[in-house]
Amino acid sequence: MLKFKENVSLKPYNTFGIEAQTKYFYKATNTLELKEILAKNQNLTFQVLGGGSNVLFTKNYEGITILIANKGIKVLQETPEIVVVEVQSGENWHEFVLWCLNHNYGGVENLALIPGSVGAAPIQNIGAYGVELTSVFKSCKALNIKTLEEEIIVKKDCEFKYRSSIFKTHQKRKYIITSVCFQLQKYPHQLKIEYGALKAEFKNNHLPKIQEVAAAVIKIRESKLPNHKILGNSGSFFKNPLVSMSHYELLKLNYPELPCYRASNEQVKIPAAWLIDQLGLKGTRHGDVGVHKNQALVLVNYGKAKGKEVLDLAKKIQSAVKETFNISLETEVNIL
Ligand code: EPU
């Protein structure tokens, strides 16, 4: 028998710390429960929450909020070089990274301290310090919401791109990811330490161990990004925009310092944080909403911010960036 809670506050379930109520709430600890909820409540709308680290609630929710809370890590295959593990989607991402470090399994050390759950990680192909989830992802199990069958979806069908996958685009709301299979390195470890800030940490070092890479990533993240347990936030609020080479060249005339990363022969990626910073918005505060003082891409909740207020600030930033640089910033965070 399924036990729903009624009129539950979602504040503890989103890293922005925004107050919003859900009419019904269910913590699902296995796939059978999920199937049952979906089968019995076809007439009610639902939303799925993992770690709540990439959402902004702007209003109360009249349907069922399903919290994904299935746990477990299982080794499926092992050779002297690699290991394949299946991780249930309710596992906390950073705890999974720590588990890999404890077992000396390489591949996710650059992704240490990213908030959120394992099941949410493929949705936006989480990434940091030169590594994206796609580099270790093998497949996932996902519950098809219509057929209520679990399907195995392999990497090539996920269409992973920068902060994107089928689960965020054309297959949005078709699946609930229930577990993820990762292929990790036992020996040798393939280190990725070329990213600027990370490289600087190892300039005098021998080849670091994966545990040292993770420690450096944690140090950098802690110095720049606010801890959501202290200051509510959702990490980067916007994606870094891609612009055409000709647009970039034009901007460069007025802003010779403009940083960029080459994305292809035709496009470059520009750090949105730099654009917001140029506009003098870093560290600004309006009531309980603000732009973080160390990272202009992060919007923060100083206490009692409403989702709508965060959204208003985000829209102001988007308009200012559009007006000054003729660049449209896309949100990385899901606005609900
Ligand atoms: N910069 C500024 N002002 C700032 C911050 C950064 O001008 O306030 C400029 C600097 O030139 C810096 C450049 O922006 O060199 C890039 O900054 P940073 O290395 O901090 O990375 P980012 O592009 O702002 C991205 C990800 C982060 C990830 C870091 C590190 C996106 C949207 N964000 O941020 O991911 O941790 O790189 O790899 O791609 C997240 O997705 O939530 C997230 C935190």
mmCIF file of C-alpha atoms and ligand atoms in Angstrom:
data_model
loop_
_atom_site.group_PDB
_atom_site.id
_atom_site.type_symbol
_atom_site.label_atom_id
_atom_site.label_comp_id
_atom_site.label_asym_id
_atom_site.label_seq_id
_atom_site.Cartn_x
_atom_site.Cartn_y
_atom_site.Cartn_z
ATOM 1 C CA MET A 1 0.000 0.000 0.000
ATOM 2 C CA LEU A 2 1.491 3.322 -1.116
ATOM 3 C CA LYS A 3 1.696 5.998 1.554
ATOM 4 C CA PHE A 4 1.576 9.528 0.217
ATOM 5 C CA LYS A 5 2.274 12.548 2.358
ATOM 6 C CA GLU A 6 0.096 15.576 1.738
ATOM 7 C CA ASN A 7 0.965 19.287 1.561
ATOM 8 C CA VAL A 8 4.683 18.838 2.007
ATOM 9 C CA SER A 9 7.252 21.647 1.900
ATOM 10 C CA LEU A 10 9.873 21.109 -0.805
ATOM 11 C CA LYS A 11 12.369 23.431 0.882
ATOM 12 C CA PRO A 12 14.532 20.574 2.245
ATOM 13 C CA TYR A 13 14.524 18.955 -1.208
ATOM 14 C CA ASN A 14 16.023 21.772 -3.300
ATOM 15 C CA THR A 15 19.546 23.151 -2.876
ATOM 16 C CA PHE A 16 18.272 26.690 -3.595
ATOM 17 C CA GLY A 17 16.382 26.406 -0.313
ATOM 18 C CA ILE A 18 13.235 27.848 -1.916
ATOM 19 C CA GLU A 19 9.924 27.377 -0.140
ATOM 20 C CA ALA A 20 7.254 25.674 -2.277
ATOM 21 C CA GLN A 21 4.566 23.179 -1.362
ATOM 22 C CA THR A 22 3.639 19.997 -3.155
ATOM 23 C CA LYS A 23 0.111 18.631 -2.864
ATOM 24 C CA TYR A 24 1.342 15.026 -2.636
ATOM 25 C CA PHE A 25 4.796 13.659 -1.886
ATOM 26 C CA TYR A 26 6.194 10.157 -2.247
ATOM 27 C CA LYS A 27 9.695 8.897 -1.483
ATOM 28 C CA ALA A 28 10.250 5.972 -3.866
ATOM 29 C CA THR A 29 12.886 3.493 -2.742
ATOM 30 C CA ASN A 30 12.518 0.994 -5.603
ATOM 31 C CA THR A 31 11.283 0.609 -9.163
ATOM 32 C CA LEU A 32 8.214 -1.420 -8.187
ATOM 33 C CA GLU A 33 6.953 1.458 -6.083
ATOM 34 C CA LEU A 34 7.565 3.851 -8.938
ATOM 35 C CA LYS A 35 5.567 1.648 -11.313
ATOM 36 C CA GLU A 36 2.739 1.408 -8.829
ATOM 37 C CA ILE A 37 2.566 5.170 -8.288
ATOM 38 C CA LEU A 38 2.474 5.832 -12.003
ATOM 39 C CA ALA A 39 -0.036 3.058 -12.715
ATOM 40 C CA LYS A 40 -2.471 4.161 -10.017
ATOM 41 C CA ASN A 41 -2.293 7.899 -10.550
ATOM 42 C CA GLN A 42 -2.652 8.279 -14.298
ATOM 43 C CA ASN A 43 -4.961 11.273 -13.810
ATOM 44 C CA LEU A 44 -2.563 13.249 -11.600
ATOM 45 C CA THR A 45 0.476 15.130 -12.880
ATOM 46 C CA PHE A 46 3.797 14.321 -11.290
ATOM 47 C CA GLN A 47 7.304 15.714 -11.070
ATOM 48 C CA VAL A 48 10.437 13.756 -10.261
ATOM 49 C CA LEU A 49 13.111 15.020 -7.888
ATOM 50 C CA GLY A 50 16.616 13.661 -7.398
ATOM 51 C CA GLY A 51 19.027 15.728 -5.317
ATOM 52 C CA GLY A 52 17.088 18.920 -6.157
ATOM 53 C CA SER A 53 20.325 20.630 -7.154
ATOM 54 C CA ASN A 54 19.248 21.832 -10.563
ATOM 55 C CA VAL A 55 15.719 23.118 -10.005
ATOM 56 C CA LEU A 56 14.124 26.425 -9.201
ATOM 57 C CA PHE A 57 10.600 26.204 -7.816
ATOM 58 C CA THR A 58 8.605 29.276 -8.772
ATOM 59 C CA LYS A 59 5.227 28.066 -7.515
ATOM 60 C CA ASN A 60 3.487 25.384 -5.493
ATOM 61 C CA TYR A 61 2.935 22.025 -7.172
ATOM 62 C CA GLU A 62 -0.574 20.612 -7.428
ATOM 63 C CA GLY A 63 0.414 17.057 -8.391
ATOM 64 C CA ILE A 64 2.642 14.344 -6.912
ATOM 65 C CA THR A 65 6.323 15.002 -6.271
ATOM 66 C CA ILE A 66 8.239 11.728 -6.429
ATOM 67 C CA LEU A 67 11.569 11.727 -4.637
ATOM 68 C CA ILE A 68 13.910 9.123 -6.110
ATOM 69 C CA ALA A 69 15.551 7.347 -3.163
ATOM 70 C CA ASN A 70 16.645 3.907 -4.414
ATOM 71 C CA LYS A 71 20.115 3.018 -3.134
ATOM 72 C CA GLY A 72 22.893 0.556 -3.918
ATOM 73 C CA ILE A 73 26.118 0.058 -5.856
ATOM 74 C CA LYS A 74 26.887 -3.259 -7.545
ATOM 75 C CA VAL A 75 30.000 -4.382 -9.438
ATOM 76 C CA LEU A 76 28.855 -6.009 -12.699
ATOM 77 C CA GLN A 77 32.137 -6.741 -14.436
ATOM 78 C CA GLU A 78 35.797 -6.533 -13.602
ATOM 79 C CA THR A 79 39.081 -7.013 -15.493
ATOM 80 C CA PRO A 80 42.622 -5.982 -14.467
ATOM 81 C CA GLU A 81 42.026 -2.707 -16.360
ATOM 82 C CA ILE A 82 38.405 -1.711 -15.819
ATOM 83 C CA VAL A 83 35.374 -2.190 -13.643
ATOM 84 C CA VAL A 84 31.707 -1.745 -14.566
ATOM 85 C CA VAL A 85 29.398 -0.710 -11.742
ATOM 86 C CA GLU A 86 25.646 -0.223 -11.587
ATOM 87 C CA VAL A 87 24.577 2.572 -9.263
ATOM 88 C CA GLN A 88 20.972 3.120 -8.187
ATOM 89 C CA SER A 89 19.727 6.570 -9.125
ATOM 90 C CA GLY A 90 18.953 7.737 -5.574
ATOM 91 C CA GLU A 91 22.608 7.524 -4.541
ATOM 92 C CA ASN A 92 24.240 10.877 -3.833
ATOM 93 C CA TRP A 93 26.690 11.782 -6.627
ATOM 94 C CA HIS A 94 29.564 12.945 -4.431
ATOM 95 C CA GLU A 95 29.254 9.897 -2.153
ATOM 96 C CA PHE A 96 29.553 7.735 -5.257
ATOM 97 C CA VAL A 97 32.714 9.658 -6.245
ATOM 98 C CA LEU A 98 34.123 9.018 -2.746
ATOM 99 C CA TRP A 99 33.280 5.321 -3.092
ATOM 100 C CA CYS A 100 35.253 5.236 -6.380
ATOM 101 C CA LEU A 101 38.222 7.014 -4.766
ATOM 102 C CA ASN A 102 38.192 4.536 -1.864
ATOM 103 C CA HIS A 103 38.298 1.653 -4.332
ATOM 104 C CA ASN A 104 40.912 3.451 -6.463
ATOM 105 C CA TYR A 105 38.577 3.450 -9.491
ATOM 106 C CA GLY A 106 39.394 6.344 -11.818
ATOM 107 C CA GLY A 107 37.231 8.455 -14.120
ATOM 108 C CA VAL A 108 35.033 10.583 -11.859
ATOM 109 C CA GLU A 109 37.644 12.355 -9.694
ATOM 110 C CA ASN A 110 37.202 15.660 -11.593
ATOM 111 C CA LEU A 111 33.491 15.494 -10.849
ATOM 112 C CA ALA A 112 33.943 15.497 -7.065
ATOM 113 C CA LEU A 113 31.612 17.637 -4.950
ATOM 114 C CA ILE A 114 28.995 18.180 -7.655
ATOM 115 C CA PRO A 115 25.701 18.269 -5.766
ATOM 116 C CA GLY A 116 22.821 16.059 -6.840
ATOM 117 C CA SER A 117 21.975 12.416 -7.359
ATOM 118 C CA VAL A 118 23.419 9.739 -9.633
ATOM 119 C CA GLY A 119 20.134 9.391 -11.549
ATOM 120 C CA ALA A 120 20.080 13.082 -12.403
ATOM 121 C CA ALA A 121 23.686 13.146 -13.605
ATOM 122 C CA PRO A 122 23.027 11.863 -17.163
ATOM 123 C CA ILE A 123 20.060 14.188 -17.701
ATOM 124 C CA GLN A 124 22.254 17.224 -18.121
ATOM 125 C CA ASN A 125 25.529 15.353 -18.650
ATOM 126 C CA ILE A 126 27.153 16.919 -15.592
ATOM 127 C CA GLY A 127 30.658 18.208 -16.121
ATOM 128 C CA ALA A 128 33.525 20.022 -14.459
ATOM 129 C CA TYR A 129 37.256 20.631 -14.898
ATOM 130 C CA GLY A 130 37.493 19.136 -18.364
ATOM 131 C CA VAL A 131 35.464 15.956 -17.740
ATOM 132 C CA GLU A 132 31.838 15.187 -18.524
ATOM 133 C CA LEU A 133 29.722 12.307 -17.305
ATOM 134 C CA THR A 134 29.612 10.904 -20.837
ATOM 135 C CA SER A 135 33.276 9.815 -20.521
ATOM 136 C CA VAL A 136 32.398 7.152 -17.896
ATOM 137 C CA PHE A 137 28.741 6.485 -18.742
ATOM 138 C CA LYS A 138 27.999 3.056 -20.256
ATOM 139 C CA SER A 139 24.218 2.776 -20.074
ATOM 140 C CA CYS A 140 21.275 3.428 -17.804
ATOM 141 C CA LYS A 141 18.047 1.735 -16.868
ATOM 142 C CA ALA A 142 15.033 3.960 -17.261
ATOM 143 C CA LEU A 143 11.371 3.416 -16.567
ATOM 144 C CA ASN A 144 9.267 4.284 -19.600
ATOM 145 C CA ILE A 145 6.442 6.343 -18.140
ATOM 146 C CA LYS A 146 3.894 5.231 -20.760
ATOM 147 C CA THR A 147 4.597 1.504 -20.970
ATOM 148 C CA LEU A 148 5.848 1.185 -17.350
ATOM 149 C CA GLU A 149 8.594 -1.084 -18.680
ATOM 150 C CA GLU A 150 12.216 -0.627 -17.696
ATOM 151 C CA GLU A 151 14.455 -0.048 -20.734
ATOM 152 C CA ILE A 152 18.228 -0.142 -21.054
ATOM 153 C CA ILE A 153 19.493 2.946 -22.852
ATOM 154 C CA VAL A 154 23.090 2.809 -24.074
ATOM 155 C CA LYS A 155 25.441 5.761 -24.395
ATOM 156 C CA LYS A 156 25.096 6.333 -28.117
ATOM 157 C CA ASP A 157 21.319 6.686 -27.788
ATOM 158 C CA CYS A 158 21.561 9.308 -25.029
ATOM 159 C CA GLU A 159 22.854 12.001 -27.425
ATOM 160 C CA PHE A 160 25.069 13.563 -24.785
ATOM 161 C CA LYS A 161 26.139 17.128 -25.483
ATOM 162 C CA TYR A 162 27.326 20.015 -23.319
ATOM 163 C CA ARG A 163 24.883 19.958 -20.343
ATOM 164 C CA SER A 164 22.328 18.078 -22.423
ATOM 165 C CA SER A 165 20.955 14.650 -23.382
ATOM 166 C CA ILE A 166 17.750 13.138 -24.791
ATOM 167 C CA PHE A 167 16.379 13.179 -21.223
ATOM 168 C CA LYS A 168 16.459 16.970 -21.261
ATOM 169 C CA THR A 169 15.388 17.481 -24.883
ATOM 170 C CA HIS A 170 13.204 15.354 -27.168
ATOM 171 C CA GLN A 171 12.633 12.504 -24.659
ATOM 172 C CA LYS A 172 11.946 14.829 -21.743
ATOM 173 C CA ARG A 173 9.335 13.353 -19.368
ATOM 174 C CA LYS A 174 9.365 10.039 -21.219
ATOM 175 C CA TYR A 175 11.634 8.236 -18.742
ATOM 176 C CA ILE A 176 12.596 8.063 -15.099
ATOM 177 C CA ILE A 177 16.207 6.921 -14.775
ATOM 178 C CA THR A 178 16.414 4.164 -12.153
ATOM 179 C CA SER A 179 20.107 3.186 -12.306
ATOM 180 C CA VAL A 180 23.285 4.109 -14.169
ATOM 181 C CA CYS A 181 26.154 1.847 -15.326
ATOM 182 C CA PHE A 182 29.618 3.366 -15.314
ATOM 183 C CA GLN A 183 32.852 2.022 -16.727
ATOM 184 C CA LEU A 184 35.731 3.111 -14.482
ATOM 185 C CA GLN A 185 39.485 2.643 -14.756
ATOM 186 C CA LYS A 186 41.414 0.327 -12.451
ATOM 187 C CA TYR A 187 44.737 0.543 -14.250
ATOM 188 C CA PRO A 188 46.040 2.749 -15.731
ATOM 189 C CA HIS A 189 44.132 5.841 -14.604
ATOM 190 C CA GLN A 190 43.544 8.340 -17.402
ATOM 191 C CA LEU A 191 44.095 11.677 -15.691
ATOM 192 C CA LYS A 192 42.565 14.888 -17.061
ATOM 193 C CA ILE A 193 44.401 17.771 -15.450
ATOM 194 C CA GLU A 194 44.710 20.233 -18.313
ATOM 195 C CA TYR A 195 41.882 22.556 -17.179
ATOM 196 C CA GLY A 196 43.442 25.915 -16.180
ATOM 197 C CA ALA A 197 42.719 26.069 -12.465
ATOM 198 C CA LEU A 198 43.431 22.356 -12.003
ATOM 199 C CA LYS A 199 46.692 22.415 -13.947
ATOM 200 C CA ALA A 200 47.899 25.233 -11.697
ATOM 201 C CA GLU A 201 47.467 22.953 -8.667
ATOM 202 C CA PHE A 202 49.944 20.409 -10.059
ATOM 203 C CA LYS A 203 52.580 22.582 -11.638
ATOM 204 C CA ASN A 204 55.409 21.219 -9.491
ATOM 205 C CA ASN A 205 54.055 17.762 -9.040
ATOM 206 C CA HIS A 206 54.722 14.299 -10.346
ATOM 207 C CA LEU A 207 51.674 12.691 -11.936
ATOM 208 C CA PRO A 208 49.056 12.986 -9.206
ATOM 209 C CA LYS A 209 46.923 10.148 -7.878
ATOM 210 C CA ILE A 210 43.179 10.307 -8.545
ATOM 211 C CA GLN A 211 42.646 11.063 -4.856
ATOM 212 C CA GLU A 212 44.940 14.102 -5.204
ATOM 213 C CA VAL A 213 43.050 15.259 -8.292
ATOM 214 C CA ALA A 214 39.759 15.009 -6.373
ATOM 215 C CA ALA A 215 41.274 16.894 -3.427
ATOM 216 C CA ALA A 216 42.395 19.692 -5.782
ATOM 217 C CA VAL A 217 38.951 19.842 -7.425
ATOM 218 C CA ILE A 218 37.321 20.033 -4.002
ATOM 219 C CA LYS A 219 39.695 22.825 -2.973
ATOM 220 C CA ILE A 220 38.940 24.859 -6.117
ATOM 221 C CA ARG A 221 35.181 24.311 -5.860
ATOM 222 C CA GLU A 222 35.149 25.270 -2.180
ATOM 223 C CA SER A 223 37.044 28.476 -2.921
ATOM 224 C CA LYS A 224 34.665 29.598 -5.684
ATOM 225 C CA LEU A 225 31.307 27.961 -5.271
ATOM 226 C CA PRO A 226 29.033 28.519 -2.276
ATOM 227 C CA ASN A 227 28.034 25.535 -0.154
ATOM 228 C CA HIS A 228 24.291 25.182 -0.643
ATOM 229 C CA LYS A 229 23.901 24.066 2.968
ATOM 230 C CA ILE A 230 25.051 27.541 4.002
ATOM 231 C CA LEU A 231 23.901 29.671 1.064
ATOM 232 C CA GLY A 232 21.134 28.273 -1.153
ATOM 233 C CA ASN A 233 22.089 27.958 -4.827
ATOM 234 C CA SER A 234 21.933 25.656 -7.846
ATOM 235 C CA GLY A 235 25.482 25.877 -9.154
ATOM 236 C CA SER A 236 25.760 27.513 -12.558
ATOM 237 C CA PHE A 237 22.417 29.113 -13.290
ATOM 238 C CA PHE A 238 23.152 29.603 -17.005
ATOM 239 C CA LYS A 239 24.982 27.553 -19.606
ATOM 240 C CA ASN A 240 28.086 28.955 -21.220
ATOM 241 C CA PRO A 241 26.843 30.249 -24.593
ATOM 242 C CA LEU A 242 28.124 29.145 -27.980
ATOM 243 C CA VAL A 243 28.642 31.962 -30.463
ATOM 244 C CA SER A 244 29.740 32.024 -34.080
ATOM 245 C CA MET A 245 33.345 32.849 -34.884
ATOM 246 C CA SER A 246 32.286 36.082 -36.618
ATOM 247 C CA HIS A 247 30.252 37.185 -33.582
ATOM 248 C CA TYR A 248 33.236 36.433 -31.362
ATOM 249 C CA GLU A 249 35.606 38.423 -33.593
ATOM 250 C CA LEU A 250 33.233 41.382 -33.449
ATOM 251 C CA LEU A 251 33.004 41.251 -29.652
ATOM 252 C CA LYS A 252 36.746 40.927 -29.375
ATOM 253 C CA LEU A 253 37.151 44.370 -30.998
ATOM 254 C CA ASN A 254 35.394 45.965 -28.013
ATOM 255 C CA TYR A 255 36.500 43.444 -25.390
ATOM 256 C CA PRO A 256 40.043 42.308 -26.197
ATOM 257 C CA GLU A 257 40.164 40.343 -22.910
ATOM 258 C CA LEU A 258 37.122 38.225 -23.780
ATOM 259 C CA PRO A 259 37.982 34.598 -22.875
ATOM 260 C CA CYS A 260 36.759 31.738 -25.040
ATOM 261 C CA TYR A 261 37.126 28.009 -25.651
ATOM 262 C CA ARG A 262 36.988 26.683 -29.191
ATOM 263 C CA ALA A 263 33.935 24.423 -29.557
ATOM 264 C CA SER A 264 34.250 23.635 -33.280
ATOM 265 C CA ASN A 265 35.637 25.297 -36.411
ATOM 266 C CA GLU A 266 32.622 27.569 -36.556
ATOM 267 C CA GLN A 267 31.798 28.220 -32.896
ATOM 268 C CA VAL A 268 33.395 29.267 -29.631
ATOM 269 C CA LYS A 269 32.095 28.890 -26.090
ATOM 270 C CA ILE A 270 32.261 32.006 -23.934
ATOM 271 C CA PRO A 271 32.154 31.880 -20.115
ATOM 272 C CA ALA A 272 28.790 33.362 -19.130
ATOM 273 C CA ALA A 273 30.374 34.274 -15.781
ATOM 274 C CA TRP A 274 32.748 36.637 -17.580
ATOM 275 C CA LEU A 275 29.880 38.402 -19.379
ATOM 276 C CA ILE A 276 27.900 38.838 -16.144
ATOM 277 C CA ASP A 277 31.029 39.967 -14.345
ATOM 278 C CA GLN A 278 31.727 42.608 -17.028
ATOM 279 C CA LEU A 279 28.303 44.076 -16.411
ATOM 280 C CA GLY A 280 29.305 44.688 -12.797
ATOM 281 C CA LEU A 281 26.680 42.314 -11.465
ATOM 282 C CA LYS A 282 28.937 39.980 -9.478
ATOM 283 C CA GLY A 283 28.245 40.270 -5.764
ATOM 284 C CA THR A 284 25.114 42.404 -6.254
ATOM 285 C CA ARG A 285 22.112 41.719 -4.039
ATOM 286 C CA HIS A 286 18.396 42.509 -4.327
ATOM 287 C CA GLY A 287 16.574 41.613 -1.132
ATOM 288 C CA ASP A 288 17.348 37.967 -0.460
ATOM 289 C CA VAL A 289 18.488 37.176 -4.008
ATOM 290 C CA GLY A 290 21.935 37.859 -5.384
ATOM 291 C CA VAL A 291 24.800 37.060 -7.731
ATOM 292 C CA HIS A 292 27.515 35.217 -5.825
ATOM 293 C CA LYS A 293 30.590 37.275 -4.935
ATOM 294 C CA ASN A 294 33.123 34.695 -6.175
ATOM 295 C CA GLN A 295 31.331 33.233 -9.200
ATOM 296 C CA ALA A 296 29.086 35.418 -11.331
ATOM 297 C CA LEU A 297 27.303 32.387 -12.821
ATOM 298 C CA VAL A 298 25.826 31.361 -9.486
ATOM 299 C CA LEU A 299 22.640 32.975 -8.178
ATOM 300 C CA VAL A 300 22.134 32.684 -4.435
ATOM 301 C CA ASN A 301 19.328 32.726 -1.881
ATOM 302 C CA TYR A 302 20.354 34.689 1.216
ATOM 303 C CA GLY A 303 17.492 33.241 3.234
ATOM 304 C CA LYS A 304 13.894 33.821 2.283
ATOM 305 C CA ALA A 305 14.130 34.396 -1.464
ATOM 306 C CA LYS A 306 11.109 33.365 -3.521
ATOM 307 C CA GLY A 307 11.593 31.388 -6.707
ATOM 308 C CA LYS A 308 9.904 34.177 -8.640
ATOM 309 C CA GLU A 309 12.468 36.696 -7.325
ATOM 310 C CA VAL A 310 15.356 34.481 -8.446
ATOM 311 C CA LEU A 311 13.696 34.175 -11.849
ATOM 312 C CA ASP A 312 13.263 37.963 -12.092
ATOM 313 C CA LEU A 313 16.968 38.462 -11.401
ATOM 314 C CA ALA A 314 17.838 35.778 -13.971
ATOM 315 C CA LYS A 315 15.673 37.577 -16.570
ATOM 316 C CA LYS A 316 17.343 40.916 -15.808
ATOM 317 C CA ILE A 317 20.751 39.300 -16.309
ATOM 318 C CA GLN A 318 19.611 37.717 -19.577
ATOM 319 C CA SER A 319 18.317 41.084 -20.877
ATOM 320 C CA ALA A 320 21.496 42.931 -19.886
ATOM 321 C CA VAL A 321 23.731 40.305 -21.523
ATOM 322 C CA LYS A 322 21.581 40.377 -24.656
ATOM 323 C CA GLU A 323 21.640 44.145 -24.835
ATOM 324 C CA THR A 324 25.387 44.546 -24.292
ATOM 325 C CA PHE A 325 26.813 41.492 -26.036
ATOM 326 C CA ASN A 326 23.918 40.369 -28.269
ATOM 327 C CA ILE A 327 24.154 36.915 -26.654
ATOM 328 C CA SER A 328 21.144 34.950 -25.387
ATOM 329 C CA LEU A 329 21.922 33.109 -22.156
ATOM 330 C CA GLU A 330 20.099 29.824 -21.689
ATOM 331 C CA THR A 331 19.311 28.639 -18.175
ATOM 332 C CA GLU A 332 21.011 25.443 -17.023
ATOM 333 C CA VAL A 333 18.611 25.156 -14.076
ATOM 334 C CA ASN A 334 15.113 23.729 -14.642
ATOM 335 C CA ILE A 335 12.493 26.332 -13.855
ATOM 336 C CA LEU A 336 9.420 24.633 -12.363
HETATM 337 N N1 EPU B 1 34.949 34.182 -14.803
HETATM 338 C C1 EPU B 1 34.739 35.523 -14.589
HETATM 339 N N2 EPU B 1 34.042 35.892 -13.478
HETATM 340 C C2 EPU B 1 33.603 34.997 -12.561
HETATM 341 C C3 EPU B 1 33.870 33.635 -12.762
HETATM 342 C C4 EPU B 1 34.536 33.245 -13.906
HETATM 343 O O1 EPU B 1 35.108 36.359 -15.409
HETATM 344 O O2 EPU B 1 32.962 35.428 -11.610
HETATM 345 C C5 EPU B 1 35.605 33.769 -16.066
HETATM 346 C C6 EPU B 1 37.069 33.529 -15.962
HETATM 347 O O3 EPU B 1 37.646 34.011 -17.149
HETATM 348 C C7 EPU B 1 37.211 32.028 -15.934
HETATM 349 C C8 EPU B 1 36.032 31.608 -16.786
HETATM 350 O O4 EPU B 1 35.027 32.579 -16.524
HETATM 351 O O5 EPU B 1 38.412 31.644 -16.474
HETATM 352 C C9 EPU B 1 35.510 30.237 -16.450
HETATM 353 O O6 EPU B 1 35.196 30.186 -15.061
HETATM 354 P P1 EPU B 1 35.160 28.811 -14.272
HETATM 355 O O7 EPU B 1 36.414 28.032 -14.505
HETATM 356 O O8 EPU B 1 34.772 29.106 -12.881
HETATM 357 O O9 EPU B 1 34.053 27.976 -15.004
HETATM 358 P P2 EPU B 1 32.606 28.329 -15.583
HETATM 359 O O10 EPU B 1 32.683 28.273 -17.074
HETATM 360 O O11 EPU B 1 32.045 29.575 -14.989
HETATM 361 C C10 EPU B 1 31.923 25.826 -15.724
HETATM 362 C C11 EPU B 1 30.741 24.984 -15.313
HETATM 363 C C12 EPU B 1 30.791 24.645 -13.844
HETATM 364 C C13 EPU B 1 32.111 23.900 -13.563
HETATM 365 C C14 EPU B 1 33.277 24.799 -13.997
HETATM 366 C C15 EPU B 1 34.601 24.096 -13.877
HETATM 367 C C16 EPU B 1 28.974 25.599 -16.841
HETATM 368 C C17 EPU B 1 27.681 26.317 -17.031
HETATM 369 N N3 EPU B 1 29.509 25.691 -15.633
HETATM 370 O O12 EPU B 1 31.780 27.072 -15.045
HETATM 371 O O13 EPU B 1 29.741 23.752 -13.563
HETATM 372 O O14 EPU B 1 32.235 23.571 -12.203
HETATM 373 O O15 EPU B 1 33.122 25.157 -15.394
HETATM 374 O O16 EPU B 1 34.709 23.123 -14.864
HETATM 375 O O17 EPU B 1 29.460 24.975 -17.777
HETATM 376 C C18 EPU B 1 27.457 23.684 -12.919
HETATM 377 O O18 EPU B 1 27.232 23.246 -14.041
HETATM 378 O O19 EPU B 1 26.544 23.874 -12.081
HETATM 379 C C19 EPU B 1 28.817 24.040 -12.575
HETATM 380 C C20 EPU B 1 29.143 24.595 -11.398
#
